Amino acid sequence: MPSTPMEVDAAVVLLGASVTAITHPLLYVKLLIQVGHEPLPPAVGTTMLGRPVLYLPGFFSYAQYILKVDGKLGLFRGLSPRIVSSTISTVVRGKIKRRELQSKEDEHQNSFGKVVQETSHEMIIQCLTKVATHPFHVMSVRCMAQFVGRETKYSGVFSCIMTIFKEEGLSGFYTGFVPHVLGEVLFLWCCNLLAYFINTSAVDDTFSQTSTIRSYTKFVMGISLSVLTYPFTVVADVMAVNNCGLAAGLPPRFPVFKSWLRCWNHLSTEGQLFRGSRIFFRRVPVTRPPSVSD
């Protein structure tokens, strides 16, 4: 008996929640690195050429430190808001994919105009999805960032909602929203347009495996472009904790930023826009002394 769309959605949501839970420790460590928390001293290592270099702790060393401080459950701080956010995104994206497949059943080619139209539609849906999910992202980030100052201000989803609404109002749920969405939109347009131009210009239609190559083009473009748009993620996460009462977002760790552009400028000046982009073989960055003002 074939599965119904509702059963398929439930299975996809369950799979998405499972993947979110499994990968959460990885994103937890990445978030702590993004906000500049380095509780362990660097270790002396060598490059491939044999030159000595200082390496900051990688994922496994960092995760072991969290285990030592908070136990096994400590690796899953902020998981519940992430699961809510993941569920909303999975349901919306699933419905979009089914609609796209239905609309493409009789199509064999994609014109440039069609790509622009589909990307515009996808951008609108993605922005609306971010409006719904970003508050949970803020909750998750703040729950994780509490590790820095050992606070207990944010705990469960409902507790986070009450705390943020009481102290900051509705705007508190959307701190860091603009850079987060800008990064997603820039990634979406660049990925789709570059994939289109490569598929129509660089891939030879006479090649026997053209369809297979084209199916992987967007995937490869996504990996490459995610590096370029990563600074938007760092700025969004730093802004999510900035001036919210947690040590991770207050002086002397960070100035109180009046806008995300000032946060971007501060991190750029410090050479920290790509902080957390790698979690292995992290060299100690060479930075100038911190500025007095933002």
PDB file of C-alpha atoms in Angstrom:
ATOM      1  CA  MET A   1       0.000   0.000   0.000  1.00  0.00           C
ATOM      2  CA  PRO A   2       1.559   3.338  -1.063  1.00  0.00           C
ATOM      3  CA  SER A   3       2.348   5.884   1.609  1.00  0.00           C
ATOM      4  CA  THR A   4       0.151   8.969   1.886  1.00  0.00           C
ATOM      5  CA  PRO A   5       1.667  12.491   1.678  1.00  0.00           C
ATOM      6  CA  MET A   6       0.982  12.908   5.403  1.00  0.00           C
ATOM      7  CA  GLU A   7       2.920   9.743   6.237  1.00  0.00           C
ATOM      8  CA  VAL A   8       5.776  10.856   4.007  1.00  0.00           C
ATOM      9  CA  ASP A   9       5.832  14.269   5.719  1.00  0.00           C
ATOM     10  CA  ALA A  10       5.882  12.624   9.156  1.00  0.00           C
ATOM     11  CA  ALA A  11       8.766  10.379   8.141  1.00  0.00           C
ATOM     12  CA  VAL A  12      10.725  13.300   6.693  1.00  0.00           C
ATOM     13  CA  VAL A  13      10.121  15.406   9.819  1.00  0.00           C
ATOM     14  CA  LEU A  14      11.265  12.537  12.038  1.00  0.00           C
ATOM     15  CA  LEU A  15      14.379  12.049   9.916  1.00  0.00           C
ATOM     16  CA  GLY A  16      15.103  15.790   9.981  1.00  0.00           C
ATOM     17  CA  ALA A  17      14.715  15.921  13.765  1.00  0.00           C
ATOM     18  CA  SER A  18      17.049  12.942  14.131  1.00  0.00           C
ATOM     19  CA  VAL A  19      19.708  14.535  11.928  1.00  0.00           C
ATOM     20  CA  THR A  20      19.336  17.800  13.866  1.00  0.00           C
ATOM     21  CA  ALA A  21      19.890  15.971  17.160  1.00  0.00           C
ATOM     22  CA  ILE A  22      22.874  14.006  15.866  1.00  0.00           C
ATOM     23  CA  THR A  23      24.609  17.070  14.421  1.00  0.00           C
ATOM     24  CA  HIS A  24      23.764  19.400  17.301  1.00  0.00           C
ATOM     25  CA  PRO A  25      27.060  18.942  19.203  1.00  0.00           C
ATOM     26  CA  LEU A  26      28.919  19.944  16.059  1.00  0.00           C
ATOM     27  CA  LEU A  27      26.891  23.136  15.665  1.00  0.00           C
ATOM     28  CA  TYR A  28      27.133  23.781  19.401  1.00  0.00           C
ATOM     29  CA  VAL A  29      30.931  23.806  19.269  1.00  0.00           C
ATOM     30  CA  LYS A  30      30.831  25.946  16.111  1.00  0.00           C
ATOM     31  CA  LEU A  31      28.559  28.491  17.840  1.00  0.00           C
ATOM     32  CA  LEU A  32      30.858  28.783  20.849  1.00  0.00           C
ATOM     33  CA  ILE A  33      33.796  29.364  18.503  1.00  0.00           C
ATOM     34  CA  GLN A  34      31.789  31.975  16.598  1.00  0.00           C
ATOM     35  CA  VAL A  35      31.207  33.997  19.764  1.00  0.00           C
ATOM     36  CA  GLY A  36      34.911  33.775  20.536  1.00  0.00           C
ATOM     37  CA  HIS A  37      34.877  31.356  23.472  1.00  0.00           C
ATOM     38  CA  GLU A  38      38.223  29.566  23.647  1.00  0.00           C
ATOM     39  CA  PRO A  39      38.423  27.877  27.081  1.00  0.00           C
ATOM     40  CA  LEU A  40      41.367  25.652  26.194  1.00  0.00           C
ATOM     41  CA  PRO A  41      44.942  26.779  25.488  1.00  0.00           C
ATOM     42  CA  PRO A  42      46.421  26.277  22.012  1.00  0.00           C
ATOM     43  CA  ALA A  43      48.736  23.378  21.356  1.00  0.00           C
ATOM     44  CA  VAL A  44      52.007  23.424  19.477  1.00  0.00           C
ATOM     45  CA  GLY A  45      51.907  21.589  16.161  1.00  0.00           C
ATOM     46  CA  THR A  46      53.609  21.581  12.803  1.00  0.00           C
ATOM     47  CA  THR A  47      52.523  22.345   9.266  1.00  0.00           C
ATOM     48  CA  MET A  48      52.987  19.980   6.333  1.00  0.00           C
ATOM     49  CA  LEU A  49      56.299  21.730   5.710  1.00  0.00           C
ATOM     50  CA  GLY A  50      57.415  21.047   9.267  1.00  0.00           C
ATOM     51  CA  ARG A  51      57.127  24.618  10.550  1.00  0.00           C
ATOM     52  CA  PRO A  52      55.898  25.034  14.154  1.00  0.00           C
ATOM     53  CA  VAL A  53      52.443  26.534  14.554  1.00  0.00           C
ATOM     54  CA  LEU A  54      49.902  27.002  17.335  1.00  0.00           C
ATOM     55  CA  TYR A  55      46.624  25.143  16.907  1.00  0.00           C
ATOM     56  CA  LEU A  56      43.423  25.899  18.793  1.00  0.00           C
ATOM     57  CA  PRO A  57      41.444  22.885  20.062  1.00  0.00           C
ATOM     58  CA  GLY A  58      39.468  21.061  17.380  1.00  0.00           C
ATOM     59  CA  PHE A  59      35.954  19.693  17.627  1.00  0.00           C
ATOM     60  CA  PHE A  60      36.772  16.555  19.617  1.00  0.00           C
ATOM     61  CA  SER A  61      38.898  18.375  22.201  1.00  0.00           C
ATOM     62  CA  TYR A  62      36.240  21.066  22.568  1.00  0.00           C
ATOM     63  CA  ALA A  63      33.433  18.508  22.852  1.00  0.00           C
ATOM     64  CA  GLN A  64      35.375  16.582  25.510  1.00  0.00           C
ATOM     65  CA  TYR A  65      35.752  19.805  27.479  1.00  0.00           C
ATOM     66  CA  ILE A  66      31.984  20.400  27.340  1.00  0.00           C
ATOM     67  CA  LEU A  67      31.404  16.812  28.468  1.00  0.00           C
ATOM     68  CA  LYS A  68      33.756  17.335  31.389  1.00  0.00           C
ATOM     69  CA  VAL A  69      31.970  20.529  32.479  1.00  0.00           C
ATOM     70  CA  ASP A  70      28.312  19.710  31.745  1.00  0.00           C
ATOM     71  CA  GLY A  71      28.130  15.963  31.148  1.00  0.00           C
ATOM     72  CA  LYS A  72      26.610  14.238  28.134  1.00  0.00           C
ATOM     73  CA  LEU A  73      23.399  16.261  28.203  1.00  0.00           C
ATOM     74  CA  GLY A  74      25.508  19.405  28.120  1.00  0.00           C
ATOM     75  CA  LEU A  75      26.304  18.739  24.460  1.00  0.00           C
ATOM     76  CA  PHE A  76      22.627  19.226  23.654  1.00  0.00           C
ATOM     77  CA  ARG A  77      21.995  22.692  25.061  1.00  0.00           C
ATOM     78  CA  GLY A  78      19.566  24.565  22.811  1.00  0.00           C
ATOM     79  CA  LEU A  79      18.431  21.451  20.949  1.00  0.00           C
ATOM     80  CA  SER A  80      14.667  21.794  21.493  1.00  0.00           C
ATOM     81  CA  PRO A  81      14.331  25.195  19.731  1.00  0.00           C
ATOM     82  CA  ARG A  82      16.450  23.859  16.858  1.00  0.00           C
ATOM     83  CA  ILE A  83      14.133  20.862  16.450  1.00  0.00           C
ATOM     84  CA  VAL A  84      11.107  23.175  16.283  1.00  0.00           C
ATOM     85  CA  SER A  85      12.856  25.329  13.691  1.00  0.00           C
ATOM     86  CA  SER A  86      13.964  22.269  11.721  1.00  0.00           C
ATOM     87  CA  THR A  87      10.428  20.837  11.729  1.00  0.00           C
ATOM     88  CA  ILE A  88       8.910  24.035  10.350  1.00  0.00           C
ATOM     89  CA  SER A  89      11.565  24.279   7.631  1.00  0.00           C
ATOM     90  CA  THR A  90      11.227  20.603   6.684  1.00  0.00           C
ATOM     91  CA  VAL A  91       7.440  20.781   6.309  1.00  0.00           C
ATOM     92  CA  VAL A  92       7.563  23.964   4.212  1.00  0.00           C
ATOM     93  CA  ARG A  93      10.394  22.744   1.982  1.00  0.00           C
ATOM     94  CA  GLY A  94       8.650  19.400   1.474  1.00  0.00           C
ATOM     95  CA  LYS A  95       5.500  21.072   0.208  1.00  0.00           C
ATOM     96  CA  ILE A  96       7.552  23.335  -2.083  1.00  0.00           C
ATOM     97  CA  LYS A  97       9.443  20.383  -3.561  1.00  0.00           C
ATOM     98  CA  ARG A  98       6.238  18.472  -4.293  1.00  0.00           C
ATOM     99  CA  ARG A  99       4.746  21.491  -6.004  1.00  0.00           C
ATOM    100  CA  GLU A 100       7.897  22.006  -8.064  1.00  0.00           C
ATOM    101  CA  LEU A 101       7.946  18.360  -9.143  1.00  0.00           C
ATOM    102  CA  GLN A 102       4.310  18.554 -10.223  1.00  0.00           C
ATOM    103  CA  SER A 103       4.949  21.711 -12.245  1.00  0.00           C
ATOM    104  CA  LYS A 104       7.984  20.149 -13.958  1.00  0.00           C
ATOM    105  CA  GLU A 105       6.446  16.837 -14.970  1.00  0.00           C
ATOM    106  CA  ASP A 106       5.988  17.947 -18.583  1.00  0.00           C
ATOM    107  CA  GLU A 107       9.021  20.256 -18.804  1.00  0.00           C
ATOM    108  CA  HIS A 108      12.254  19.282 -20.503  1.00  0.00           C
ATOM    109  CA  GLN A 109      14.161  22.571 -20.535  1.00  0.00           C
ATOM    110  CA  ASN A 110      14.642  25.537 -18.238  1.00  0.00           C
ATOM    111  CA  SER A 111      15.014  28.970 -19.748  1.00  0.00           C
ATOM    112  CA  PHE A 112      16.771  31.801 -17.954  1.00  0.00           C
ATOM    113  CA  GLY A 113      13.421  33.448 -17.292  1.00  0.00           C
ATOM    114  CA  LYS A 114      12.114  30.246 -15.762  1.00  0.00           C
ATOM    115  CA  VAL A 115      15.141  30.026 -13.471  1.00  0.00           C
ATOM    116  CA  VAL A 116      14.635  33.640 -12.342  1.00  0.00           C
ATOM    117  CA  GLN A 117      10.933  33.020 -11.749  1.00  0.00           C
ATOM    118  CA  GLU A 118      11.530  29.859  -9.742  1.00  0.00           C
ATOM    119  CA  THR A 119      14.345  31.448  -7.733  1.00  0.00           C
ATOM    120  CA  SER A 120      12.176  34.467  -6.934  1.00  0.00           C
ATOM    121  CA  HIS A 121       9.404  32.173  -5.734  1.00  0.00           C
ATOM    122  CA  GLU A 122      11.840  30.126  -3.682  1.00  0.00           C
ATOM    123  CA  MET A 123      13.313  33.320  -2.199  1.00  0.00           C
ATOM    124  CA  ILE A 124       9.893  34.530  -1.049  1.00  0.00           C
ATOM    125  CA  ILE A 125       9.079  31.183   0.556  1.00  0.00           C
ATOM    126  CA  GLN A 126      12.507  31.043   2.157  1.00  0.00           C
ATOM    127  CA  CYS A 127      12.162  34.548   3.624  1.00  0.00           C
ATOM    128  CA  LEU A 128       8.724  33.739   5.036  1.00  0.00           C
ATOM    129  CA  THR A 129      10.108  30.520   6.493  1.00  0.00           C
ATOM    130  CA  LYS A 130      12.906  32.487   8.155  1.00  0.00           C
ATOM    131  CA  VAL A 131      10.334  34.835   9.671  1.00  0.00           C
ATOM    132  CA  ALA A 132       8.726  31.799  11.311  1.00  0.00           C
ATOM    133  CA  THR A 133      11.921  30.000  12.336  1.00  0.00           C
ATOM    134  CA  HIS A 134      14.324  32.804  13.296  1.00  0.00           C
ATOM    135  CA  PRO A 135      12.856  33.291  16.804  1.00  0.00           C
ATOM    136  CA  PHE A 136      13.683  29.656  17.560  1.00  0.00           C
ATOM    137  CA  HIS A 137      17.166  30.168  16.136  1.00  0.00           C
ATOM    138  CA  VAL A 138      17.683  33.073  18.547  1.00  0.00           C
ATOM    139  CA  MET A 139      16.479  30.918  21.459  1.00  0.00           C
ATOM    140  CA  SER A 140      18.802  28.083  20.513  1.00  0.00           C
ATOM    141  CA  VAL A 141      21.814  30.372  20.096  1.00  0.00           C
ATOM    142  CA  ARG A 142      21.239  32.001  23.481  1.00  0.00           C
ATOM    143  CA  CYS A 143      20.767  28.669  25.231  1.00  0.00           C
ATOM    144  CA  MET A 144      24.091  27.478  23.826  1.00  0.00           C
ATOM    145  CA  ALA A 145      25.896  30.771  24.488  1.00  0.00           C
ATOM    146  CA  GLN A 146      25.063  30.479  28.198  1.00  0.00           C
ATOM    147  CA  PHE A 147      27.910  28.006  28.451  1.00  0.00           C
ATOM    148  CA  VAL A 148      30.367  30.920  28.234  1.00  0.00           C
ATOM    149  CA  GLY A 149      29.224  32.625  31.433  1.00  0.00           C
ATOM    150  CA  ARG A 150      27.616  29.579  33.081  1.00  0.00           C
ATOM    151  CA  GLU A 151      24.228  31.332  33.117  1.00  0.00           C
ATOM    152  CA  THR A 152      20.795  29.704  33.398  1.00  0.00           C
ATOM    153  CA  LYS A 153      18.700  32.542  32.040  1.00  0.00           C
ATOM    154  CA  TYR A 154      17.368  30.628  29.024  1.00  0.00           C
ATOM    155  CA  SER A 155      16.184  27.028  29.277  1.00  0.00           C
ATOM    156  CA  GLY A 156      13.136  25.524  27.529  1.00  0.00           C
ATOM    157  CA  VAL A 157      11.259  26.931  24.550  1.00  0.00           C
ATOM    158  CA  PHE A 158       8.409  28.448  26.556  1.00  0.00           C
ATOM    159  CA  SER A 159      10.762  29.889  29.155  1.00  0.00           C
ATOM    160  CA  CYS A 160      12.836  31.484  26.386  1.00  0.00           C
ATOM    161  CA  ILE A 161       9.735  32.969  24.774  1.00  0.00           C
ATOM    162  CA  MET A 162       8.600  34.553  28.033  1.00  0.00           C
ATOM    163  CA  THR A 163      12.070  35.887  28.894  1.00  0.00           C
ATOM    164  CA  ILE A 164      12.749  37.422  25.482  1.00  0.00           C
ATOM    165  CA  PHE A 165       9.263  38.923  25.151  1.00  0.00           C
ATOM    166  CA  LYS A 166       9.377  40.389  28.671  1.00  0.00           C
ATOM    167  CA  GLU A 167      12.830  41.977  28.259  1.00  0.00           C
ATOM    168  CA  GLU A 168      12.975  42.904  24.573  1.00  0.00           C
ATOM    169  CA  GLY A 169       9.506  42.618  23.100  1.00  0.00           C
ATOM    170  CA  LEU A 170       8.885  41.163  19.644  1.00  0.00           C
ATOM    171  CA  SER A 171      12.058  42.726  18.264  1.00  0.00           C
ATOM    172  CA  GLY A 172      14.113  40.486  20.538  1.00  0.00           C
ATOM    173  CA  PHE A 173      13.037  37.451  18.551  1.00  0.00           C
ATOM    174  CA  TYR A 174      14.532  38.934  15.380  1.00  0.00           C
ATOM    175  CA  THR A 175      17.980  40.064  16.465  1.00  0.00           C
ATOM    176  CA  GLY A 176      20.386  39.066  13.715  1.00  0.00           C
ATOM    177  CA  PHE A 177      17.513  38.436  11.300  1.00  0.00           C
ATOM    178  CA  VAL A 178      18.697  40.763   8.520  1.00  0.00           C
ATOM    179  CA  PRO A 179      22.207  39.302   8.012  1.00  0.00           C
ATOM    180  CA  HIS A 180      20.770  35.801   8.354  1.00  0.00           C
ATOM    181  CA  VAL A 181      18.246  36.381   5.550  1.00  0.00           C
ATOM    182  CA  LEU A 182      20.672  38.348   3.380  1.00  0.00           C
ATOM    183  CA  GLY A 183      23.146  35.490   3.507  1.00  0.00           C
ATOM    184  CA  GLU A 184      20.441  32.972   2.572  1.00  0.00           C
ATOM    185  CA  VAL A 185      19.126  35.099  -0.308  1.00  0.00           C
ATOM    186  CA  LEU A 186      22.598  35.810  -1.677  1.00  0.00           C
ATOM    187  CA  PHE A 187      23.443  32.106  -1.484  1.00  0.00           C
ATOM    188  CA  LEU A 188      20.196  31.122  -3.214  1.00  0.00           C
ATOM    189  CA  TRP A 189      20.544  33.511  -6.159  1.00  0.00           C
ATOM    190  CA  CYS A 190      24.245  32.902  -6.727  1.00  0.00           C
ATOM    191  CA  CYS A 191      23.825  29.140  -6.491  1.00  0.00           C
ATOM    192  CA  ASN A 192      20.879  28.930  -8.894  1.00  0.00           C
ATOM    193  CA  LEU A 193      22.239  31.390 -11.454  1.00  0.00           C
ATOM    194  CA  LEU A 194      25.757  29.956 -11.491  1.00  0.00           C
ATOM    195  CA  ALA A 195      24.374  26.434 -11.806  1.00  0.00           C
ATOM    196  CA  TYR A 196      22.199  27.563 -14.724  1.00  0.00           C
ATOM    197  CA  PHE A 197      25.053  29.250 -16.593  1.00  0.00           C
ATOM    198  CA  ILE A 198      27.386  26.297 -16.049  1.00  0.00           C
ATOM    199  CA  ASN A 199      24.751  23.800 -17.158  1.00  0.00           C
ATOM    200  CA  THR A 200      23.882  25.751 -20.303  1.00  0.00           C
ATOM    201  CA  SER A 201      27.359  26.913 -21.269  1.00  0.00           C
ATOM    202  CA  ALA A 202      30.023  24.597 -19.910  1.00  0.00           C
ATOM    203  CA  VAL A 203      28.281  21.220 -20.061  1.00  0.00           C
ATOM    204  CA  ASP A 204      28.187  19.638 -23.509  1.00  0.00           C
ATOM    205  CA  ASP A 205      24.735  18.282 -24.425  1.00  0.00           C
ATOM    206  CA  THR A 206      26.332  15.541 -26.517  1.00  0.00           C
ATOM    207  CA  PHE A 207      28.045  14.031 -23.501  1.00  0.00           C
ATOM    208  CA  SER A 208      26.331  10.793 -22.487  1.00  0.00           C
ATOM    209  CA  GLN A 209      26.153  11.667 -18.770  1.00  0.00           C
ATOM    210  CA  THR A 210      25.055  15.293 -19.141  1.00  0.00           C
ATOM    211  CA  SER A 211      21.937  14.907 -16.968  1.00  0.00           C
ATOM    212  CA  THR A 212      23.969  13.335 -14.172  1.00  0.00           C
ATOM    213  CA  ILE A 213      26.550  16.132 -14.256  1.00  0.00           C
ATOM    214  CA  ARG A 214      23.864  18.812 -14.235  1.00  0.00           C
ATOM    215  CA  SER A 215      22.146  17.241 -11.240  1.00  0.00           C
ATOM    216  CA  TYR A 216      25.345  17.685  -9.214  1.00  0.00           C
ATOM    217  CA  THR A 217      26.184  21.211 -10.420  1.00  0.00           C
ATOM    218  CA  LYS A 218      23.991  23.006  -7.882  1.00  0.00           C
ATOM    219  CA  PHE A 219      25.310  20.773  -5.098  1.00  0.00           C
ATOM    220  CA  VAL A 220      28.917  21.670  -5.940  1.00  0.00           C
ATOM    221  CA  MET A 221      28.020  25.352  -6.277  1.00  0.00           C
ATOM    222  CA  GLY A 222      26.340  25.211  -2.870  1.00  0.00           C
ATOM    223  CA  ILE A 223      29.482  23.924  -1.176  1.00  0.00           C
ATOM    224  CA  SER A 224      31.622  26.626  -2.792  1.00  0.00           C
ATOM    225  CA  LEU A 225      29.235  29.514  -2.132  1.00  0.00           C
ATOM    226  CA  SER A 226      28.566  28.510   1.481  1.00  0.00           C
ATOM    227  CA  VAL A 227      32.130  29.595   2.242  1.00  0.00           C
ATOM    228  CA  LEU A 228      31.572  33.030   0.707  1.00  0.00           C
ATOM    229  CA  THR A 229      28.300  33.648   2.567  1.00  0.00           C
ATOM    230  CA  TYR A 230      29.547  32.267   5.896  1.00  0.00           C
ATOM    231  CA  PRO A 231      30.332  35.733   7.372  1.00  0.00           C
ATOM    232  CA  PHE A 232      26.590  36.519   7.337  1.00  0.00           C
ATOM    233  CA  THR A 233      26.043  33.500   9.606  1.00  0.00           C
ATOM    234  CA  VAL A 234      28.741  34.639  12.041  1.00  0.00           C
ATOM    235  CA  VAL A 235      27.334  38.169  12.228  1.00  0.00           C
ATOM    236  CA  ALA A 236      23.779  36.872  12.681  1.00  0.00           C
ATOM    237  CA  ASP A 237      24.805  34.575  15.546  1.00  0.00           C
ATOM    238  CA  VAL A 238      26.896  37.235  17.275  1.00  0.00           C
ATOM    239  CA  MET A 239      24.008  39.700  17.019  1.00  0.00           C
ATOM    240  CA  ALA A 240      21.601  37.080  18.433  1.00  0.00           C
ATOM    241  CA  VAL A 241      23.516  37.137  21.752  1.00  0.00           C
ATOM    242  CA  ASN A 242      24.752  40.734  21.717  1.00  0.00           C
ATOM    243  CA  ASN A 243      23.485  42.791  24.670  1.00  0.00           C
ATOM    244  CA  CYS A 244      20.961  40.152  25.786  1.00  0.00           C
ATOM    245  CA  GLY A 245      22.360  39.877  29.302  1.00  0.00           C
ATOM    246  CA  LEU A 246      24.725  36.985  28.635  1.00  0.00           C
ATOM    247  CA  ALA A 247      28.489  37.223  29.111  1.00  0.00           C
ATOM    248  CA  ALA A 248      28.967  35.914  25.563  1.00  0.00           C
ATOM    249  CA  GLY A 249      27.471  39.094  24.126  1.00  0.00           C
ATOM    250  CA  LEU A 250      28.667  41.805  26.492  1.00  0.00           C
ATOM    251  CA  PRO A 251      31.921  43.753  27.021  1.00  0.00           C
ATOM    252  CA  PRO A 252      34.746  42.987  27.245  1.00  0.00           C
ATOM    253  CA  ARG A 253      34.052  40.080  24.879  1.00  0.00           C
ATOM    254  CA  PHE A 254      32.054  42.231  22.455  1.00  0.00           C
ATOM    255  CA  PRO A 255      31.011  45.880  22.305  1.00  0.00           C
ATOM    256  CA  VAL A 256      27.294  46.596  22.292  1.00  0.00           C
ATOM    257  CA  PHE A 257      26.564  46.958  18.584  1.00  0.00           C
ATOM    258  CA  LYS A 258      23.948  49.433  17.396  1.00  0.00           C
ATOM    259  CA  SER A 259      23.475  47.561  14.119  1.00  0.00           C
ATOM    260  CA  TRP A 260      24.619  44.399  12.377  1.00  0.00           C
ATOM    261  CA  LEU A 261      26.727  46.519  10.018  1.00  0.00           C
ATOM    262  CA  ARG A 262      28.809  47.713  12.971  1.00  0.00           C
ATOM    263  CA  CYS A 263      29.132  44.125  14.109  1.00  0.00           C
ATOM    264  CA  TRP A 264      30.322  43.178  10.617  1.00  0.00           C
ATOM    265  CA  ASN A 265      32.841  46.025  10.614  1.00  0.00           C
ATOM    266  CA  HIS A 266      34.140  45.043  14.065  1.00  0.00           C
ATOM    267  CA  LEU A 267      34.591  41.376  13.137  1.00  0.00           C
ATOM    268  CA  SER A 268      36.141  42.321   9.806  1.00  0.00           C
ATOM    269  CA  THR A 269      38.639  44.629  11.509  1.00  0.00           C
ATOM    270  CA  GLU A 270      39.542  41.849  13.917  1.00  0.00           C
ATOM    271  CA  GLY A 271      39.836  39.346  11.070  1.00  0.00           C
ATOM    272  CA  GLN A 272      37.112  37.164  12.631  1.00  0.00           C
ATOM    273  CA  LEU A 273      34.399  37.048   9.942  1.00  0.00           C
ATOM    274  CA  PHE A 274      35.201  33.393   9.229  1.00  0.00           C
ATOM    275  CA  ARG A 275      35.530  32.345  12.849  1.00  0.00           C
ATOM    276  CA  GLY A 276      34.148  28.836  13.292  1.00  0.00           C
ATOM    277  CA  SER A 277      34.207  28.012   9.573  1.00  0.00           C
ATOM    278  CA  ARG A 278      36.578  25.168  10.376  1.00  0.00           C
ATOM    279  CA  ILE A 279      36.600  23.007  13.476  1.00  0.00           C
ATOM    280  CA  PHE A 280      39.793  21.072  12.777  1.00  0.00           C
ATOM    281  CA  PHE A 281      43.372  22.330  12.396  1.00  0.00           C
ATOM    282  CA  ARG A 282      42.425  25.782  13.655  1.00  0.00           C
ATOM    283  CA  ARG A 283      45.466  28.003  13.726  1.00  0.00           C
ATOM    284  CA  VAL A 284      45.729  30.761  16.286  1.00  0.00           C
ATOM    285  CA  PRO A 285      44.662  33.901  14.385  1.00  0.00           C
ATOM    286  CA  VAL A 286      46.913  36.931  14.195  1.00  0.00           C
ATOM    287  CA  THR A 287      44.794  39.911  15.235  1.00  0.00           C
ATOM    288  CA  ARG A 288      45.442  43.467  16.212  1.00  0.00           C
ATOM    289  CA  PRO A 289      44.651  44.655  19.769  1.00  0.00           C
ATOM    290  CA  PRO A 290      40.883  45.116  20.261  1.00  0.00           C
ATOM    291  CA  SER A 291      39.501  48.590  19.621  1.00  0.00           C
ATOM    292  CA  VAL A 292      37.953  50.633  22.392  1.00  0.00           C
ATOM    293  CA  SER A 293      34.749  51.448  20.501  1.00  0.00           C
ATOM    294  CA  ASP A 294      32.655  49.600  17.979  1.00  0.00           C
TER     295      ASP A 294
END
